[in-house]
Tab-separated table of C-alpha atoms and ligand atoms in Angstrom:
chain	number	residue	atom	x	y	z
A	1	MET	CA	-13.238	12.355	-44.328
A	2	ALA	CA	-10.159	12.362	-42.186
A	3	LYS	CA	-8.823	8.870	-41.473
A	4	ILE	CA	-6.756	7.743	-38.488
A	5	ASN	CA	-3.505	5.853	-38.578
A	6	GLN	CA	-4.879	2.415	-38.177
A	7	ASN	CA	-1.649	1.153	-36.814
A	8	TYR	CA	-2.315	2.856	-33.559
A	9	LEU	CA	-5.248	0.532	-32.987
A	10	LYS	CA	-2.889	-2.413	-33.031
A	11	LEU	CA	-1.427	-1.291	-29.625
A	12	PRO	CA	-3.006	-3.201	-26.764
A	13	GLY	CA	-4.305	-1.875	-23.540
A	14	SER	CA	-2.941	0.879	-21.445
A	15	TYR	CA	0.622	1.861	-20.824
A	16	LEU	CA	2.312	-0.217	-18.191
A	17	PHE	CA	2.874	2.662	-15.745
A	18	SER	CA	-0.680	3.980	-15.966
A	19	THR	CA	-1.902	0.446	-15.004
A	20	ILE	CA	0.467	0.566	-12.017
A	21	GLY	CA	-0.660	4.071	-11.141
A	22	LYS	CA	-4.386	2.948	-11.166
A	23	LYS	CA	-3.624	-0.047	-8.941
A	24	VAL	CA	-1.683	1.982	-6.460
A	25	ASN	CA	-4.386	4.643	-6.350
A	26	ALA	CA	-7.062	2.071	-5.745
A	27	TYR	CA	-4.998	0.487	-2.974
A	28	LYS	CA	-4.421	4.026	-1.361
A	29	GLU	CA	-8.210	4.695	-1.379
A	30	ALA	CA	-8.919	1.402	0.274
A	31	HIS	CA	-5.976	1.824	2.740
A	32	PRO	CA	-5.561	5.553	3.341
A	33	ASP	CA	-2.965	5.024	6.090
A	34	ALA	CA	-0.661	2.755	4.105
A	35	ASP	CA	2.827	4.235	3.889
A	36	ILE	CA	3.694	3.344	0.288
A	37	ILE	CA	7.237	3.319	-1.037
A	38	ARG	CA	7.691	3.614	-4.733
A	39	LEU	CA	10.600	1.785	-6.351
A	40	GLY	CA	8.794	1.338	-9.638
A	41	ILE	CA	8.961	4.097	-12.238
A	42	GLY	CA	12.497	4.958	-13.444
A	43	ASP	CA	12.495	8.607	-12.385
A	44	VAL	CA	15.218	10.250	-10.465
A	45	THR	CA	14.574	11.884	-7.126
A	46	ARG	CA	17.859	13.797	-6.244
A	47	PRO	CA	18.040	17.540	-7.082
A	48	LEU	CA	20.204	18.968	-9.893
A	49	SER	CA	23.806	19.470	-8.902
A	50	PRO	CA	25.260	22.967	-8.034
A	51	SER	CA	27.289	23.303	-11.318
A	52	VAL	CA	24.134	22.689	-13.329
A	53	ILE	CA	22.089	25.110	-11.311
A	54	GLU	CA	24.747	27.749	-11.630
A	55	ALA	CA	24.785	27.308	-15.444
A	56	LEU	CA	21.073	27.630	-15.588
A	57	HIS	CA	20.946	30.814	-13.501
A	58	LYS	CA	23.735	32.296	-15.616
A	59	SER	CA	22.056	31.441	-18.922
A	60	VAL	CA	18.631	32.601	-17.720
A	61	ASP	CA	20.249	35.970	-17.059
A	62	GLU	CA	21.769	36.000	-20.481
A	63	MET	CA	18.306	35.463	-22.019
A	64	GLY	CA	17.101	38.581	-20.239
A	65	ASN	CA	19.788	40.809	-21.758
A	66	GLU	CA	19.595	42.162	-25.277
A	67	GLU	CA	23.280	41.486	-26.067
A	68	THR	CA	23.343	37.890	-24.896
A	69	PHE	CA	19.773	36.850	-25.767
A	70	ARG	CA	19.475	33.661	-27.890
A	71	GLY	CA	16.558	32.649	-30.143
A	72	TYR	CA	16.372	29.345	-32.000
A	73	ALA	CA	19.266	27.021	-31.384
A	74	PRO	CA	21.378	25.664	-34.361
A	75	ASP	CA	19.725	22.563	-35.894
A	76	LEU	CA	22.217	20.070	-34.486
A	77	GLY	CA	22.628	21.846	-31.158
A	78	TYR	CA	25.145	24.406	-29.918
A	79	GLU	CA	28.728	23.777	-30.702
A	80	PHE	CA	29.824	24.431	-27.208
A	81	LEU	CA	27.826	21.407	-26.156
A	82	ARG	CA	28.639	19.089	-29.115
A	83	ASN	CA	32.301	19.794	-28.844
A	84	VAL	CA	32.483	18.881	-25.240
A	85	ILE	CA	30.439	15.722	-25.840
A	86	ALA	CA	32.634	14.661	-28.650
A	87	GLU	CA	35.764	15.219	-26.626
A	88	LYS	CA	34.754	13.791	-23.235
A	89	ASP	CA	32.185	11.090	-24.098
A	90	PHE	CA	33.864	9.761	-27.254
A	91	LYS	CA	37.496	10.827	-28.040
A	92	ALA	CA	38.546	10.319	-24.325
A	93	ARG	CA	37.389	6.730	-24.735
A	94	GLY	CA	39.148	6.255	-28.053
A	95	CYS	CA	35.957	6.548	-30.135
A	96	ASP	CA	36.351	8.306	-33.429
A	97	ILE	CA	33.231	10.566	-33.229
A	98	SER	CA	33.266	14.162	-34.171
A	99	ALA	CA	31.031	17.022	-32.977
A	100	ASP	CA	29.167	17.222	-36.280
A	101	GLU	CA	28.088	13.651	-35.835
A	102	ILE	CA	26.161	14.529	-32.655
A	103	PHE	CA	22.484	15.666	-32.797
A	104	VAL	CA	21.412	17.346	-29.585
A	105	SER	CA	17.817	16.744	-28.587
A	106	ASP	CA	15.396	16.881	-25.715
A	107	GLY	CA	16.013	13.302	-24.731
A	108	ALA	CA	16.551	9.783	-25.700
A	109	LYS	CA	12.991	8.690	-25.689
A	110	CYS	CA	12.074	10.970	-28.520
A	111	ASP	CA	15.104	10.021	-30.586
A	112	CYS	CA	14.632	6.230	-30.001
A	113	GLY	CA	11.010	6.575	-30.943
A	114	ASN	CA	11.566	8.827	-33.933
A	115	ILE	CA	14.633	7.289	-35.547
A	116	GLN	CA	12.639	4.611	-37.235
A	117	GLU	CA	11.177	7.292	-39.544
A	118	ILE	CA	14.284	7.408	-41.615
A	119	PHE	CA	13.934	3.726	-42.444
A	120	GLY	CA	11.472	2.087	-44.834
A	121	THR	CA	8.390	0.442	-43.451
A	122	ASP	CA	9.474	-2.847	-44.939
A	123	ASN	CA	12.429	-3.251	-42.501
A	124	VAL	CA	12.280	-6.108	-40.096
A	125	ILE	CA	13.140	-5.113	-36.541
A	126	ALA	CA	14.715	-7.183	-33.775
A	127	VAL	CA	14.209	-6.356	-30.146
A	128	CYS	CA	15.100	-7.890	-26.853
A	129	ASP	CA	12.421	-9.572	-24.703
A	130	PRO	CA	11.975	-8.052	-22.184
A	131	VAL	CA	12.396	-4.616	-23.721
A	132	TYR	CA	11.986	-0.852	-23.134
A	133	PRO	CA	8.504	-0.588	-24.826
A	134	VAL	CA	9.358	2.530	-26.953
A	135	TYR	CA	11.225	0.540	-29.556
A	136	VAL	CA	8.439	-1.746	-30.366
A	137	ASP	CA	5.481	0.659	-29.949
A	138	SER	CA	7.055	3.337	-32.225
A	139	ASN	CA	7.522	0.706	-34.903
A	140	VAL	CA	3.901	-0.517	-34.524
A	141	MET	CA	2.699	3.107	-34.925
A	142	ALA	CA	4.711	3.362	-38.122
A	143	GLY	CA	3.213	0.203	-39.643
A	144	ARG	CA	6.395	-1.835	-39.509
A	145	THR	CA	4.749	-4.755	-37.663
A	146	GLY	CA	1.735	-7.052	-38.028
A	147	GLU	CA	-1.129	-7.347	-35.527
A	148	TYR	CA	-0.658	-7.984	-31.861
A	149	ASP	CA	-1.101	-11.658	-30.916
A	150	ALA	CA	-2.576	-11.688	-27.387
A	151	SER	CA	-1.793	-15.428	-26.964
A	152	THR	CA	1.977	-14.890	-27.478
A	153	GLU	CA	1.963	-11.264	-26.241
A	154	ARG	CA	3.939	-10.380	-29.371
A	155	PHE	CA	3.477	-8.399	-32.511
A	156	LYS	CA	3.626	-10.343	-35.713
A	157	GLY	CA	6.635	-9.607	-37.997
A	158	VAL	CA	8.895	-8.599	-35.177
A	159	ILE	CA	12.019	-10.639	-34.233
A	160	TYR	CA	12.010	-11.049	-30.431
A	161	MET	CA	15.324	-12.040	-28.864
A	162	PRO	CA	14.820	-13.638	-25.440
A	163	CYS	CA	16.990	-12.380	-22.562
A	164	THR	CA	17.011	-15.007	-19.943
A	165	GLU	CA	18.904	-16.134	-16.870
A	166	GLU	CA	20.650	-18.717	-19.112
A	167	ASN	CA	22.126	-16.161	-21.542
A	168	GLY	CA	22.875	-13.685	-18.806
A	169	PHE	CA	20.109	-11.450	-20.100
A	170	CYS	CA	22.129	-10.729	-23.237
A	171	PRO	CA	20.410	-11.641	-26.468
A	172	GLU	CA	21.748	-14.329	-28.902
A	173	ILE	CA	22.120	-13.558	-32.554
A	174	PRO	CA	18.648	-14.577	-34.089
A	175	ASP	CA	18.196	-17.236	-36.807
A	176	GLU	CA	16.256	-14.743	-39.090
A	177	VAL	CA	18.354	-11.716	-40.169
A	178	PRO	CA	16.911	-8.404	-38.937
A	179	ASP	CA	17.385	-5.100	-40.773
A	180	LEU	CA	17.232	-2.977	-37.644
A	181	ILE	CA	18.524	-4.219	-34.302
A	182	TYR	CA	17.595	-2.423	-31.054
A	183	LEU	CA	20.108	-3.052	-28.256
A	184	CYS	CA	20.078	-1.355	-24.912
A	185	PHE	CA	23.015	-1.641	-22.442
A	186	PRO	CA	23.204	-1.163	-19.573
A	187	ASN	CA	19.716	-2.603	-19.886
A	188	ASN	CA	16.390	-1.380	-18.804
A	189	PRO	CA	14.671	-3.406	-17.415
A	190	THR	CA	17.160	-6.207	-16.463
A	191	GLY	CA	20.110	-4.121	-15.460
A	192	ALA	CA	22.320	-6.458	-17.498
A	193	VAL	CA	25.346	-5.354	-19.465
A	194	ILE	CA	27.052	-6.546	-22.615
A	195	LYS	CA	30.828	-7.232	-22.587
A	196	LYS	CA	32.958	-5.614	-25.357
A	197	ALA	CA	33.734	-8.964	-27.123
A	198	GLN	CA	29.961	-9.794	-27.194
A	199	LEU	CA	29.064	-6.368	-28.597
A	200	GLN	CA	31.789	-6.707	-31.168
A	201	LYS	CA	30.066	-9.780	-32.458
A	202	TRP	CA	26.863	-7.860	-32.999
A	203	VAL	CA	28.767	-5.110	-34.831
A	204	ASP	CA	30.536	-7.681	-37.033
A	205	TYR	CA	27.141	-9.379	-37.725
A	206	ALA	CA	25.496	-6.073	-38.611
A	207	ASN	CA	28.273	-5.087	-40.999
A	208	GLU	CA	28.148	-8.576	-42.621
A	209	HIS	CA	24.391	-8.294	-43.207
A	210	ASP	CA	24.013	-4.541	-43.847
A	211	SER	CA	21.798	-4.323	-40.739
A	212	VAL	CA	21.754	-1.154	-38.558
A	213	ILE	CA	22.120	-1.406	-34.785
A	214	LEU	CA	20.176	1.256	-32.803
A	215	TYR	CA	22.183	1.318	-29.538
A	216	ASP	CA	20.529	2.889	-26.494
A	217	ALA	CA	23.229	3.837	-23.981
A	218	ALA	CA	21.003	5.934	-21.723
A	219	TYR	CA	22.507	4.242	-18.692
A	220	GLU	CA	26.171	4.511	-19.718
A	221	ALA	CA	27.080	6.581	-16.640
A	222	TYR	CA	26.155	3.663	-14.319
A	223	ILE	CA	28.891	1.343	-15.665
A	224	SER	CA	31.239	0.501	-12.868
A	225	GLU	CA	33.118	-2.629	-14.280
A	226	ASP	CA	35.965	-2.775	-16.807
A	227	ASP	CA	35.384	-4.530	-19.997
A	228	VAL	CA	31.903	-3.081	-20.337
A	229	PRO	CA	31.739	-0.718	-23.291
A	230	HIS	CA	30.437	2.737	-22.636
A	231	SER	CA	29.790	3.296	-26.310
A	232	ILE	CA	29.157	1.021	-29.206
A	233	TYR	CA	31.898	3.042	-31.061
A	234	GLU	CA	34.483	1.231	-28.847
A	235	CYS	CA	33.913	-1.668	-31.209
A	236	ASP	CA	35.759	-1.935	-34.536
A	237	GLY	CA	33.508	-1.148	-37.508
A	238	ALA	CA	30.594	0.381	-35.479
A	239	ARG	CA	30.868	3.646	-37.403
A	240	ASN	CA	29.600	1.648	-40.349
A	241	CYS	CA	26.557	0.093	-38.778
A	242	ALA	CA	25.502	1.760	-35.519
A	243	ILE	CA	23.499	4.672	-34.256
A	244	GLU	CA	23.880	5.565	-30.574
A	245	PHE	CA	21.421	7.260	-28.206
A	246	ARG	CA	22.409	9.050	-25.030
A	247	SER	CA	20.548	10.937	-22.320
A	248	PHE	CA	21.283	13.342	-19.534
A	249	SER	CA	18.255	12.171	-17.654
A	250	LYS	CA	19.828	9.417	-15.575
A	251	THR	CA	23.415	10.693	-15.883
A	252	ALA	CA	22.755	14.089	-14.408
A	253	GLY	CA	19.109	13.971	-13.177
A	254	PHE	CA	17.699	15.889	-16.263
A	255	THR	CA	14.471	13.982	-16.478
A	256	GLY	CA	12.577	17.237	-15.905
A	257	LEU	CA	14.990	19.535	-17.746
A	258	ARG	CA	15.162	17.299	-20.930
A	259	LEU	CA	18.408	16.824	-22.832
A	260	GLY	CA	19.893	13.987	-24.852
A	261	PHE	CA	21.676	13.379	-28.157
A	262	THR	CA	21.914	10.895	-30.980
A	263	VAL	CA	25.187	9.998	-32.720
A	264	ILE	CA	25.054	9.170	-36.492
A	265	PRO	CA	28.503	8.717	-38.094
A	266	ARG	CA	28.989	10.420	-41.356
A	267	ASP	CA	30.023	7.199	-43.134
A	268	LEU	CA	27.032	5.086	-41.869
A	269	THR	CA	25.223	3.942	-44.927
A	270	THR	CA	22.567	1.287	-45.615
A	271	GLY	CA	21.792	0.113	-49.133
A	272	GLY	CA	24.341	2.670	-50.311
A	273	GLU	CA	22.500	5.543	-48.723
A	274	LYS	CA	24.003	7.795	-46.085
A	275	LEU	CA	21.877	8.008	-42.955
A	276	TRP	CA	23.350	11.241	-41.506
A	277	PRO	CA	21.665	13.506	-44.123
A	278	LEU	CA	18.309	11.802	-43.571
A	279	TRP	CA	18.250	12.458	-39.735
A	280	ALA	CA	19.627	16.026	-40.352
A	281	ARG	CA	16.685	16.610	-42.712
A	282	ARG	CA	14.214	15.164	-40.180
A	283	HIS	CA	15.689	17.074	-37.278
A	284	GLY	CA	15.650	20.361	-39.367
A	285	THR	CA	11.989	19.728	-40.417
A	286	LYS	CA	10.459	18.461	-37.208
A	287	TYR	CA	12.536	19.724	-34.346
A	288	ASN	CA	13.433	23.193	-33.321
A	289	GLY	CA	16.246	22.378	-30.665
A	290	ALA	CA	16.657	21.934	-26.976
A	291	PRO	CA	16.448	25.229	-25.108
A	292	TYR	CA	19.729	27.315	-24.862
A	293	ILE	CA	19.688	27.248	-20.992
A	294	VAL	CA	19.334	23.487	-20.970
A	295	GLN	CA	22.207	23.082	-23.393
A	296	ARG	CA	24.326	25.341	-21.135
A	297	ALA	CA	23.276	23.166	-18.103
A	298	GLY	CA	24.381	20.110	-20.156
A	299	GLU	CA	27.746	21.720	-20.906
A	300	ALA	CA	28.216	22.238	-17.149
A	301	VAL	CA	27.952	18.506	-16.531
A	302	TYR	CA	31.233	18.207	-18.379
A	303	SER	CA	33.174	20.747	-16.277
A	304	ASP	CA	35.595	19.391	-13.659
A	305	ALA	CA	33.143	20.264	-10.834
A	306	GLY	CA	30.166	19.008	-12.784
A	307	ARG	CA	31.763	15.678	-13.581
A	308	LYS	CA	32.603	15.243	-9.856
A	309	GLU	CA	29.042	16.151	-8.812
A	310	VAL	CA	27.450	13.835	-11.352
A	311	LYS	CA	29.757	10.974	-10.209
A	312	GLU	CA	28.499	11.583	-6.694
A	313	LEU	CA	24.905	11.545	-7.926
A	314	VAL	CA	25.326	8.286	-9.779
A	315	GLY	CA	27.265	6.925	-6.695
A	316	TYR	CA	24.272	7.809	-4.441
A	317	TYR	CA	21.884	5.753	-6.702
A	318	MET	CA	24.311	2.887	-6.996
A	319	GLY	CA	24.670	2.909	-3.208
A	320	ASN	CA	20.934	2.336	-3.212
A	321	ALA	CA	21.309	-0.460	-5.773
A	322	LYS	CA	23.834	-2.216	-3.616
A	323	ILE	CA	21.542	-1.971	-0.559
A	324	ILE	CA	18.721	-3.543	-2.603
A	325	LEU	CA	20.959	-6.261	-4.156
A	326	ASP	CA	22.628	-7.226	-0.950
A	327	GLY	CA	19.521	-6.947	1.182
A	328	LEU	CA	17.343	-9.054	-1.096
A	329	ALA	CA	20.127	-11.640	-1.848
A	330	GLY	CA	20.555	-11.928	1.920
A	331	ALA	CA	16.837	-12.513	2.328
A	332	GLY	CA	16.862	-15.383	-0.209
A	333	PHE	CA	15.685	-13.551	-3.360
A	334	LYS	CA	17.326	-14.300	-6.690
A	335	VAL	CA	18.556	-10.985	-7.880
A	336	SER	CA	20.651	-9.606	-10.796
A	337	GLY	CA	21.538	-6.251	-12.411
A	338	GLY	CA	22.276	-3.399	-10.001
A	339	VAL	CA	26.038	-3.314	-10.516
A	340	ASN	CA	26.297	-1.373	-13.807
A	341	ALA	CA	22.713	-0.161	-13.802
A	342	PRO	CA	20.220	1.386	-11.524
A	343	TYR	CA	17.825	-1.452	-12.084
A	344	ILE	CA	17.513	-4.660	-9.921
A	345	TRP	CA	15.875	-7.624	-11.643
A	346	LEU	CA	14.526	-10.041	-9.222
A	347	LYS	CA	12.902	-13.503	-9.781
A	348	THR	CA	9.485	-13.676	-8.112
A	349	PRO	CA	9.413	-16.183	-5.241
A	350	ASP	CA	7.178	-19.317	-5.355
A	351	ASN	CA	6.673	-19.003	-9.082
A	352	MET	CA	4.320	-16.068	-8.577
A	353	THR	CA	3.419	-14.238	-11.788
A	354	SER	CA	4.891	-10.682	-12.061
A	355	TRP	CA	1.474	-9.135	-11.377
A	356	GLU	CA	0.717	-11.488	-8.500
A	357	PHE	CA	4.006	-10.415	-6.958
A	358	PHE	CA	3.102	-6.766	-7.539
A	359	ASP	CA	-0.042	-7.191	-5.660
A	360	PHE	CA	1.501	-9.190	-2.913
A	361	LEU	CA	4.363	-6.618	-2.464
A	362	LEU	CA	1.917	-3.729	-2.394
A	363	ASP	CA	-0.308	-5.413	0.059
A	364	LYS	CA	2.267	-6.962	2.475
A	365	ALA	CA	5.108	-4.463	2.250
A	366	HIS	CA	3.450	-1.438	0.756
A	367	VAL	CA	6.306	-1.295	-1.785
A	368	VAL	CA	5.674	-0.599	-5.435
A	369	GLY	CA	7.835	-2.071	-8.173
A	370	THR	CA	7.341	-2.955	-11.837
A	371	PRO	CA	6.073	-6.309	-13.089
A	372	GLY	CA	8.705	-7.778	-15.406
A	373	SER	CA	5.904	-9.153	-17.685
A	374	GLY	CA	5.104	-5.603	-18.614
A	375	PHE	CA	8.266	-5.473	-20.642
A	376	GLY	CA	7.612	-8.654	-22.615
A	377	PRO	CA	6.717	-12.342	-22.076
A	378	HIS	CA	10.251	-13.211	-21.045
A	379	GLY	CA	9.842	-10.760	-18.200
A	380	GLU	CA	7.251	-13.005	-16.685
A	381	HIS	CA	8.079	-14.245	-13.124
A	382	TYR	CA	10.459	-11.321	-12.792
A	383	PHE	CA	10.124	-7.917	-11.027
A	384	ARG	CA	12.004	-4.643	-11.470
A	385	LEU	CA	13.065	-2.413	-8.639
A	386	THR	CA	14.820	0.906	-9.198
A	387	ALA	CA	17.633	2.470	-7.254
A	388	PHE	CA	16.265	6.003	-7.804
A	389	GLY	CA	14.510	6.371	-4.549
A	390	SER	CA	15.889	8.200	-1.514
A	391	ARG	CA	18.412	6.370	0.697
A	392	GLU	CA	15.839	6.363	3.512
A	393	ASN	CA	13.065	4.794	1.463
A	394	THR	CA	15.433	2.321	-0.135
A	395	LEU	CA	16.528	1.115	3.358
A	396	ARG	CA	12.937	0.974	4.553
A	397	ALA	CA	11.747	-0.923	1.451
A	398	VAL	CA	14.546	-3.482	1.784
A	399	GLU	CA	13.871	-3.949	5.440
A	400	ARG	CA	10.165	-4.666	4.616
A	401	LEU	CA	11.002	-7.033	1.757
A	402	SER	CA	13.380	-8.947	4.024
A	403	LYS	CA	10.605	-9.621	6.533
A	404	LEU	CA	8.191	-11.106	4.064
B	1	PLP	N1	16.144	4.774	-23.043
B	1	PLP	C1	15.948	3.958	-22.011
B	1	PLP	C2	16.435	2.564	-22.064
B	1	PLP	C3	15.236	4.420	-20.846
B	1	PLP	O1	15.038	3.620	-19.876
B	1	PLP	C4	14.763	5.698	-20.879
B	1	PLP	C5	14.065	6.289	-19.674
B	1	PLP	O2	13.593	5.606	-18.799
B	1	PLP	C6	15.031	6.588	-21.938
B	1	PLP	C7	15.708	6.043	-23.012
B	1	PLP	C8	14.487	7.947	-21.988
B	1	PLP	O3	15.410	8.892	-21.750
B	1	PLP	P1	15.061	10.415	-21.790
B	1	PLP	O4	14.625	10.856	-20.456
B	1	PLP	O5	16.386	11.059	-22.228
B	1	PLP	O6	14.034	10.694	-22.848
């Protein structure tokens, strides 16, 4: 008899965004004329930039020609892309990362979810609370956690690091030493960032305890302030303790195209074992590469024109973020994030729960956001709005929120 992976049964309820979807659909059915504005899910809305489109067209033509047709991509990704990433994302920032330490993939979600496979199931993980759910759920599926405790809304055996207003939504080093530490900056959902000196403390801590930091930098392109590291490899000693995830999704609007990469330094070891060969083995066995045309599109993001266009794209969304931040602060809401990240984290008024505020906002303003409690118990009484809408909808949503 085939047996299921029992760990999957530990996962509670439905996925946050499907619950939101159901609630919105039910509301629409009851109020068919409601003009609903969605600032909830973190998906982009602007079209791909001209350089990316041009690269796609050109590479599609290459695929239709016998001389230039390409089949399977090399395991780690095409060199043309890995070279430009190493040069422009890392060497240009003083980070000692070479092209052969970059593993091209179809996005950061898969990599963040799959990376745990190369670690034993007896590792203890530490995650922020609130947190991007993929880090926790993928470890639950792998059996690296205990049961879910509905009263605490936490899985047993996981170290949760509260991110609160008091600590600037930046986790403190926990009392118990974790083996694997998930950090995400700029942060989803809080929009908070970590300063270089703070991140250096984590790197020193991980090196001291032979822990590995899994650093998700999917929103790196949104950093606008100095002293906020774009890569964990800006910190001394990070090559010895950190893996970094990057994505083209929010940087260049590739959520539908799919492209990302993971960096594993050659000298990164744990318990004396190198991690690079393990991920290379996993990649080679279970993954057959991002499409050639998408890797060419990714390369175009790094051209002079591409960089300019992507900067404009990010600038557009950050213009929205500023409209939301300023508008809501002016209307008396307590808001944070939105300066180095496309997420605005707002405290619910009148001590409403996150879901009460969700219903209130949907009903009174026809605006959809994401309840903070969906990202963990310390997200309770918070609410996430995203800057990924159109300018027009962002302005309309802020106007409605200001009138509440
Ligand atoms: N990491 C974080 C923190 C995210 O918020 C997201 C997407 O929302 C991802 C990774 C997923 O990125 P990708 O689209 O490259 O899979």
